[in-house]
CSV table of C-alpha atoms and ligand atoms in Angstrom, one decimal:
chain,number,residue,atom,x,y,z
A,1348,MET,CA,-31.5,104.1,-12.0
A,1349,ILE,CA,-28.6,102.2,-12.9
A,1350,LYS,CA,-25.5,101.1,-10.4
A,1351,VAL,CA,-22.3,101.8,-11.9
A,1352,THR,CA,-19.4,99.6,-11.1
A,1353,ASP,CA,-16.2,101.8,-10.6
A,1354,VAL,CA,-15.6,105.1,-11.7
A,1355,GLN,CA,-13.2,104.8,-14.6
A,1356,TYR,CA,-11.6,107.8,-15.0
A,1357,ALA,CA,-11.1,111.9,-14.4
A,1358,ARG,CA,-11.0,114.5,-16.7
A,1359,ILE,CA,-8.4,117.3,-15.6
A,1360,SER,CA,-8.3,121.0,-17.8
A,1361,VAL,CA,-4.4,121.6,-17.6
A,1362,PRO,CA,-2.5,124.0,-19.0
A,1363,ASP,CA,1.3,122.7,-20.0
A,1364,LEU,CA,0.4,118.9,-21.6
A,1365,ASP,CA,4.0,118.3,-21.5
A,1366,LEU,CA,4.5,119.3,-17.4
A,1367,ALA,CA,1.5,117.2,-17.0
A,1368,GLU,CA,3.4,114.4,-18.4
A,1369,GLU,CA,5.9,114.9,-16.1
A,1370,PHE,CA,4.1,115.3,-13.2
A,1371,LEU,CA,1.9,112.2,-13.6
A,1372,THR,CA,4.9,110.4,-15.3
A,1373,ASN,CA,6.5,111.2,-11.7
A,1374,LEU,CA,3.8,110.0,-9.6
A,1375,GLY,CA,3.2,106.2,-11.0
A,1376,LEU,CA,1.1,106.0,-14.1
A,1377,VAL,CA,1.6,105.9,-17.7
A,1378,ARG,CA,1.0,107.1,-21.4
A,1379,SER,CA,-1.7,104.8,-23.0
A,1380,ALA,CA,-2.0,107.9,-25.5
A,1381,ARG,CA,-1.5,111.4,-26.5
A,1382,THR,CA,-3.3,113.7,-28.6
A,1383,VAL,CA,-2.4,117.9,-29.7
A,1384,LYS,CA,-5.6,118.0,-27.3
A,1385,ALA,CA,-4.8,115.8,-24.4
A,1386,LEU,CA,-2.6,113.4,-22.6
A,1387,TYR,CA,-4.1,109.4,-21.8
A,1388,MET,CA,-2.7,108.0,-19.1
A,1389,ARG,CA,-3.2,104.2,-17.3
A,1390,GLY,CA,-2.5,102.8,-14.2
A,1391,SER,CA,-1.4,99.2,-14.2
A,1392,ASP,CA,-5.2,97.7,-13.7
A,1393,THR,CA,-6.9,97.1,-18.4
A,1394,ASP,CA,-8.2,99.9,-18.3
A,1395,HIS,CA,-7.6,102.2,-21.1
A,1396,HIS,CA,-7.1,104.9,-19.4
A,1397,CYS,CA,-8.0,106.5,-16.0
A,1398,TYR,CA,-6.9,109.4,-15.7
A,1399,ILE,CA,-7.1,112.4,-18.9
A,1400,ALA,CA,-5.3,115.5,-18.8
A,1401,GLU,CA,-6.7,117.7,-21.5
A,1402,LEU,CA,-5.4,120.8,-23.1
A,1403,ASN,CA,-6.9,124.1,-22.0
A,1404,GLU,CA,-4.5,127.1,-22.3
A,1405,GLN,CA,-6.5,130.0,-21.2
A,1406,GLY,CA,-9.4,127.8,-18.9
A,1407,GLN,CA,-8.9,127.7,-15.0
A,1408,PRO,CA,-6.5,124.3,-13.8
A,1409,GLY,CA,-8.5,121.5,-12.3
A,1410,TYR,CA,-10.9,118.5,-12.2
A,1411,THR,CA,-13.1,119.1,-14.9
A,1412,GLY,CA,-15.4,115.8,-14.1
A,1413,MET,CA,-15.3,112.3,-13.9
A,1414,ALA,CA,-16.7,109.0,-16.1
A,1415,LEU,CA,-19.0,105.8,-14.6
A,1416,ALA,CA,-18.4,102.7,-15.5
A,1417,ALA,CA,-21.7,101.8,-16.5
A,1418,ALA,CA,-22.3,97.5,-16.1
A,1419,SER,CA,-24.1,96.9,-19.2
A,1420,ALA,CA,-24.9,98.9,-23.0
A,1421,GLU,CA,-28.2,98.0,-21.0
A,1422,ASP,CA,-27.6,100.6,-18.7
A,1423,LEU,CA,-26.5,103.1,-21.1
A,1424,GLU,CA,-29.8,103.3,-23.0
A,1425,THR,CA,-31.4,103.8,-19.0
A,1426,ILE,CA,-29.9,106.6,-18.0
A,1427,ALA,CA,-29.8,108.0,-20.9
A,1428,LYS,CA,-33.4,108.9,-20.1
A,1429,ALA,CA,-32.1,110.5,-17.5
A,1430,GLU,CA,-33.4,114.7,-16.9
A,1431,GLY,CA,-30.3,116.2,-18.6
A,1432,ALA,CA,-28.5,112.6,-19.8
A,1433,SER,CA,-27.0,113.2,-23.7
A,1434,PRO,CA,-28.2,110.8,-25.9
A,1435,ILE,CA,-26.1,107.3,-26.6
A,1436,GLU,CA,-23.1,109.1,-28.1
A,1437,ALA,CA,-19.8,106.8,-30.0
A,1438,ILE,CA,-16.6,108.1,-27.6
A,1439,ASP,CA,-14.4,110.3,-30.0
A,1440,GLU,CA,-10.7,109.8,-27.7
A,1441,PRO,CA,-8.4,106.5,-27.5
A,1442,GLY,CA,-10.5,103.9,-26.6
A,1443,GLY,CA,-13.6,104.4,-28.1
A,1444,GLY,CA,-16.1,103.0,-26.5
A,1445,ASN,CA,-19.5,104.4,-25.5
A,1446,ARG,CA,-20.9,107.4,-23.2
A,1447,VAL,CA,-23.7,109.5,-22.0
A,1448,ARG,CA,-22.7,112.8,-20.8
A,1449,LEU,CA,-24.7,114.8,-18.0
A,1450,THR,CA,-23.8,117.1,-15.4
A,1451,ASP,CA,-24.0,116.8,-11.5
A,1452,PRO,CA,-25.6,119.9,-9.7
A,1453,ALA,CA,-22.4,120.8,-8.6
A,1454,GLY,CA,-21.3,121.7,-12.6
A,1455,PHE,CA,-19.4,119.1,-13.3
A,1456,GLY,CA,-19.0,116.5,-16.4
A,1457,VAL,CA,-20.0,112.8,-15.3
A,1458,ASP,CA,-19.7,110.1,-18.2
A,1459,ILE,CA,-21.0,107.3,-17.7
A,1460,VAL,CA,-19.1,104.6,-20.5
A,1461,PHE,CA,-19.2,101.6,-21.4
A,1462,GLY,CA,-17.2,99.4,-23.7
A,1463,ILE,CA,-14.0,101.5,-23.4
A,1464,GLN,CA,-10.7,99.6,-24.4
A,1465,GLN,CA,-9.2,97.4,-22.0
A,1466,LEU,CA,-5.7,96.5,-22.4
A,1467,SER,CA,-3.0,93.4,-20.9
A,1468,PRO,CA,-2.2,94.7,-17.3
A,1469,ILE,CA,1.0,96.3,-16.6
A,1470,PRO,CA,3.1,93.5,-13.9
A,1471,VAL,CA,3.7,94.6,-11.0
A,1472,LYS,CA,7.0,95.9,-9.6
A,1473,ASN,CA,7.7,94.4,-5.9
A,1474,ILE,CA,5.3,92.0,-4.4
A,1475,GLN,CA,7.5,89.9,-2.5
A,1476,PRO,CA,6.4,87.5,0.3
A,1477,GLN,CA,7.0,88.9,3.7
A,1478,ASN,CA,8.6,88.1,6.6
A,1479,THR,CA,6.7,89.6,9.4
A,1480,GLY,CA,7.5,89.1,13.0
A,1481,SER,CA,5.2,85.8,13.7
A,1482,ASP,CA,4.7,85.3,9.8
A,1483,ARG,CA,7.7,84.0,8.0
A,1484,GLN,CA,7.0,84.0,4.7
A,1485,ARG,CA,10.2,84.9,2.6
A,1486,LEU,CA,12.4,81.4,2.8
A,1487,GLY,CA,15.9,81.1,1.2
A,1488,ASN,CA,15.6,84.2,-1.6
A,1489,ARG,CA,16.8,87.6,-0.9
A,1490,ALA,CA,14.5,90.3,-1.0
A,1491,GLN,CA,14.4,92.1,-4.8
A,1492,PHE,CA,13.1,96.1,-5.4
A,1493,THR,CA,13.3,97.9,-8.6
A,1494,SER,CA,13.9,101.5,-7.5
A,1495,GLY,CA,12.2,104.2,-10.4
A,1496,PRO,CA,8.6,106.4,-10.1
A,1497,GLY,CA,5.6,104.3,-8.3
A,1498,GLN,CA,3.4,102.6,-9.8
A,1499,ILE,CA,-0.2,103.3,-10.2
A,1500,LYS,CA,-3.0,100.4,-10.1
A,1501,ARG,CA,-6.5,102.5,-10.8
A,1502,LEU,CA,-8.0,105.5,-10.1
A,1503,GLY,CA,-10.6,104.5,-6.7
A,1504,HIS,CA,-12.6,107.3,-5.6
A,1505,VAL,CA,-12.9,111.0,-6.0
A,1506,VAL,CA,-13.6,113.7,-3.1
A,1507,LEU,CA,-15.4,116.9,-4.5
A,1508,PHE,CA,-15.8,119.9,-2.1
A,1509,VAL,CA,-19.4,121.2,-2.9
A,1510,GLU,CA,-22.1,123.5,-2.1
A,1511,LYS,CA,-25.4,122.3,-3.5
A,1512,PHE,CA,-24.4,119.0,-1.1
A,1513,GLU,CA,-27.6,117.8,-0.8
A,1514,GLU,CA,-28.5,118.2,-4.2
A,1515,CYS,CA,-25.2,116.0,-5.3
A,1516,VAL,CA,-25.9,113.6,-2.5
A,1517,GLU,CA,-29.0,112.7,-4.2
A,1518,PHE,CA,-28.4,113.1,-7.9
A,1519,TYR,CA,-25.2,110.3,-7.4
A,1520,GLY,CA,-27.2,108.1,-5.2
A,1521,SER,CA,-30.5,108.3,-7.0
A,1522,LEU,CA,-29.0,108.2,-10.5
A,1523,PHE,CA,-26.2,105.6,-10.1
A,1524,GLY,CA,-27.3,103.8,-7.1
A,1525,PHE,CA,-24.3,105.1,-5.1
A,1526,ILE,CA,-25.2,104.4,-1.1
A,1527,SER,CA,-23.3,105.5,2.0
A,1528,SER,CA,-20.8,104.1,3.8
A,1529,ASP,CA,-20.4,107.0,6.3
A,1530,LYS,CA,-22.3,110.0,7.2
A,1531,MET,CA,-20.7,112.4,8.2
A,1532,PHE,CA,-22.2,115.4,11.3
A,1533,ASP,CA,-21.3,118.6,11.8
A,1534,ASP,CA,-19.5,117.8,15.0
A,1535,GLY,CA,-21.1,121.4,15.9
A,1536,ASP,CA,-24.6,121.0,16.6
A,1537,GLY,CA,-24.2,117.0,16.5
A,1538,GLU,CA,-26.6,116.1,13.9
A,1539,THR,CA,-26.4,118.0,10.5
A,1540,ILE,CA,-25.0,115.9,7.5
A,1541,VAL,CA,-22.0,117.5,6.1
A,1542,SER,CA,-20.6,115.2,4.5
A,1543,ASN,CA,-20.8,111.7,2.4
A,1544,PHE,CA,-18.7,109.0,1.6
A,1545,MET,CA,-20.0,107.1,-1.0
A,1546,ARG,CA,-20.2,103.5,-2.3
A,1547,CYS,CA,-21.0,101.8,-5.9
A,1548,ASP,CA,-23.8,99.4,-5.7
A,1549,ARG,CA,-21.7,95.4,-6.1
A,1550,GLY,CA,-24.5,93.8,-4.1
A,1551,LYS,CA,-22.8,90.6,-2.8
A,1552,LYS,CA,-19.6,91.8,-3.9
A,1553,HIS,CA,-17.7,93.9,-1.6
A,1554,THR,CA,-16.1,96.8,-3.0
A,1555,ASP,CA,-14.2,99.8,-2.1
A,1556,HIS,CA,-15.8,101.8,1.2
A,1557,HIS,CA,-15.6,105.6,-1.0
A,1558,THR,CA,-15.8,105.5,-4.7
A,1559,LEU,CA,-17.2,109.4,-4.0
A,1560,TYR,CA,-16.6,111.5,-1.2
A,1561,LEU,CA,-19.0,114.4,-1.2
A,1562,LYS,CA,-18.2,117.4,1.0
A,1563,ALA,CA,-20.4,120.6,2.3
A,1564,MET,CA,-18.3,123.7,1.7
A,1565,THR,CA,-19.0,127.3,0.8
A,1566,GLU,CA,-16.5,126.5,-2.8
A,1567,THR,CA,-17.2,124.2,-5.0
A,1568,ARG,CA,-13.4,122.3,-6.5
A,1569,CYS,CA,-12.2,118.9,-6.4
A,1570,HIS,CA,-10.0,118.4,-3.2
A,1571,HIS,CA,-8.4,114.8,-5.0
A,1572,LEU,CA,-7.9,112.3,-6.6
A,1573,GLY,CA,-7.5,108.9,-5.0
A,1574,LEU,CA,-5.1,106.5,-7.0
A,1575,GLU,CA,-4.7,103.2,-6.1
A,1576,VAL,CA,-1.4,102.0,-5.7
A,1577,GLU,CA,-0.6,97.8,-4.5
A,1578,ASP,CA,0.2,98.3,-0.6
A,1579,LEU,CA,2.1,100.0,1.7
A,1580,GLU,CA,5.4,100.1,0.8
A,1581,ALA,CA,4.4,100.7,-2.4
A,1582,VAL,CA,3.2,104.1,-1.0
A,1583,GLN,CA,6.4,104.7,-0.1
A,1584,ILE,CA,8.5,103.9,-3.0
A,1585,ALA,CA,6.2,105.9,-4.4
A,1586,SER,CA,6.4,108.8,-1.8
A,1587,HIS,CA,10.0,108.8,-1.7
A,1588,TYR,CA,10.6,109.1,-5.5
A,1589,MET,CA,8.1,112.1,-5.4
A,1590,ALA,CA,9.7,113.7,-2.8
A,1591,ALA,CA,13.3,113.2,-4.5
A,1592,THR,CA,11.4,114.2,-8.0
A,1593,ASP,CA,10.8,117.4,-6.4
A,1594,HIS,CA,7.1,117.6,-6.2
A,1595,LYS,CA,5.0,118.9,-3.5
A,1596,HIS,CA,3.6,117.2,-0.6
A,1597,ASN,CA,0.7,117.6,1.2
A,1598,TRP,CA,-0.2,115.4,3.9
A,1599,GLY,CA,0.4,111.5,4.7
A,1600,ILE,CA,2.1,108.2,5.0
A,1601,GLY,CA,-1.0,107.9,7.5
A,1602,ARG,CA,-3.4,105.3,7.9
A,1603,HIS,CA,-7.6,106.6,7.8
A,1604,VAL,CA,-9.8,105.6,10.4
A,1605,VAL,CA,-13.2,106.1,7.9
A,1606,GLY,CA,-12.0,103.9,4.9
A,1607,SER,CA,-9.2,102.7,6.9
A,1608,ASN,CA,-6.9,103.0,3.8
A,1609,ILE,CA,-2.8,104.4,3.6
A,1610,PHE,CA,-2.9,107.4,2.9
A,1611,ASP,CA,-0.2,109.7,1.0
A,1612,GLN,CA,-1.1,113.1,-0.7
A,1613,TRP,CA,0.3,115.5,-3.7
A,1614,LEU,CA,-0.2,118.4,-5.4
A,1615,ASP,CA,0.7,118.2,-9.0
A,1616,PRO,CA,2.1,121.8,-10.6
A,1617,TRP,CA,-1.6,123.4,-10.3
A,1618,GLY,CA,-2.6,122.4,-7.1
A,1619,LEU,CA,-5.1,119.6,-7.9
A,1620,MET,CA,-4.0,117.2,-5.2
A,1621,HIS,CA,-3.3,113.3,-5.5
A,1622,GLU,CA,-3.8,110.8,-3.1
A,1623,TYR,CA,-1.9,107.4,-3.2
A,1624,PHE,CA,-4.2,104.7,-1.2
A,1625,ALA,CA,-3.3,101.3,-0.4
A,1626,ASP,CA,-5.3,98.6,2.0
A,1627,MET,CA,-8.5,100.1,2.0
A,1628,ASP,CA,-12.1,99.4,4.0
A,1629,MET,CA,-14.0,97.0,1.4
A,1630,LEU,CA,-17.4,96.8,2.1
A,1631,ASP,CA,-20.7,95.1,0.1
A,1632,ALA,CA,-24.3,96.5,0.1
A,1633,ALA,CA,-25.9,95.1,3.0
A,1634,THR,CA,-22.9,96.9,5.3
A,1635,PRO,CA,-24.7,99.7,7.0
A,1636,THR,CA,-24.2,103.0,6.9
A,1637,ALA,CA,-22.0,104.3,10.0
A,1638,LEU,CA,-22.8,108.4,12.0
A,1639,THR,CA,-19.9,110.1,12.3
A,1640,ALA,CA,-18.3,112.8,13.3
A,1641,VAL,CA,-17.0,114.6,10.3
A,1642,SER,CA,-13.9,115.7,12.9
A,1643,GLU,CA,-13.0,111.4,12.2
A,1644,SER,CA,-12.0,112.9,8.4
A,1645,LEU,CA,-9.4,114.6,9.2
A,1646,VAL,CA,-8.0,111.0,11.7
A,1647,THR,CA,-5.6,108.8,11.3
A,1648,HIS,CA,-4.6,105.0,12.9
A,1649,TRP,CA,-1.3,106.5,12.3
A,1650,GLY,CA,0.4,109.3,10.6
A,1651,PRO,CA,1.3,113.5,11.1
A,1652,PRO,CA,-1.1,115.6,12.5
A,1653,HIS,CA,-3.1,116.8,9.5
A,1654,PRO,CA,-1.2,120.1,7.5
A,1655,TYR,CA,-3.8,122.7,8.0
A,1656,PHE,CA,-3.5,122.5,11.9
B,2157,FE2,FE1,-9.2,109.7,-0.3
């Protein structure tokens, strides 16, 4: 087993790279590279890319897999010995680096990567001291805002609906060190575990409440990709820009109970959901797993009701 440190990028199949770039740019990603076959988009953090849109004119559009960041080159050697793993190979794509390829029990690709190029960070817009009711931080200055699309920092989590739920929990846990933040039981019988919010094991270092959320379903698909933005105001600025550019909204703006993150969800031109998130709970490896009813995953501290109801 290795302990991955984060999700590095998602790979999405699209029938039209121009349309994909327009959506992703409006969403708040920035082009890092583009070839005839694929588009590599980055956030303001230093990863060369956190999103690959791959041209596939015939196939089904949507999520095909993710990359997880290995902590060291030695970890690539370890994971290359796992059953079904490829040998270590140089990545023949912009940003370079090395990877080991696996396939999860749901059939999605999982690349374990190390050594992909890092870029200079892009300055984050619209950060300024706040004057809250009880704490005045911006004194003597007028607030300044830059309009335009939102600004995504990084890919933070992937949510997968899977038919082979237990196999997937075992796969991601036993091979890559994912641990459970919230195990969720079926509201009907009060005990069958039907979903699992999983985080990276970073030891004493705090990490996102969930990097991977697996939910048992009668279909296998990516439910959404979680893309981190700076704060609540960044979610609002991004959300207004998406509405103004006529993209399809799903649910938000709200604050989840599980993970505590602020969220707002938008659909790409082919129906894949992309979620802005901010201010998620950060847990270390010692935090105990919570046992929660699965209905709680759709409960918010505040925000509009879930659109499926
Ligand atoms: Fe999410």
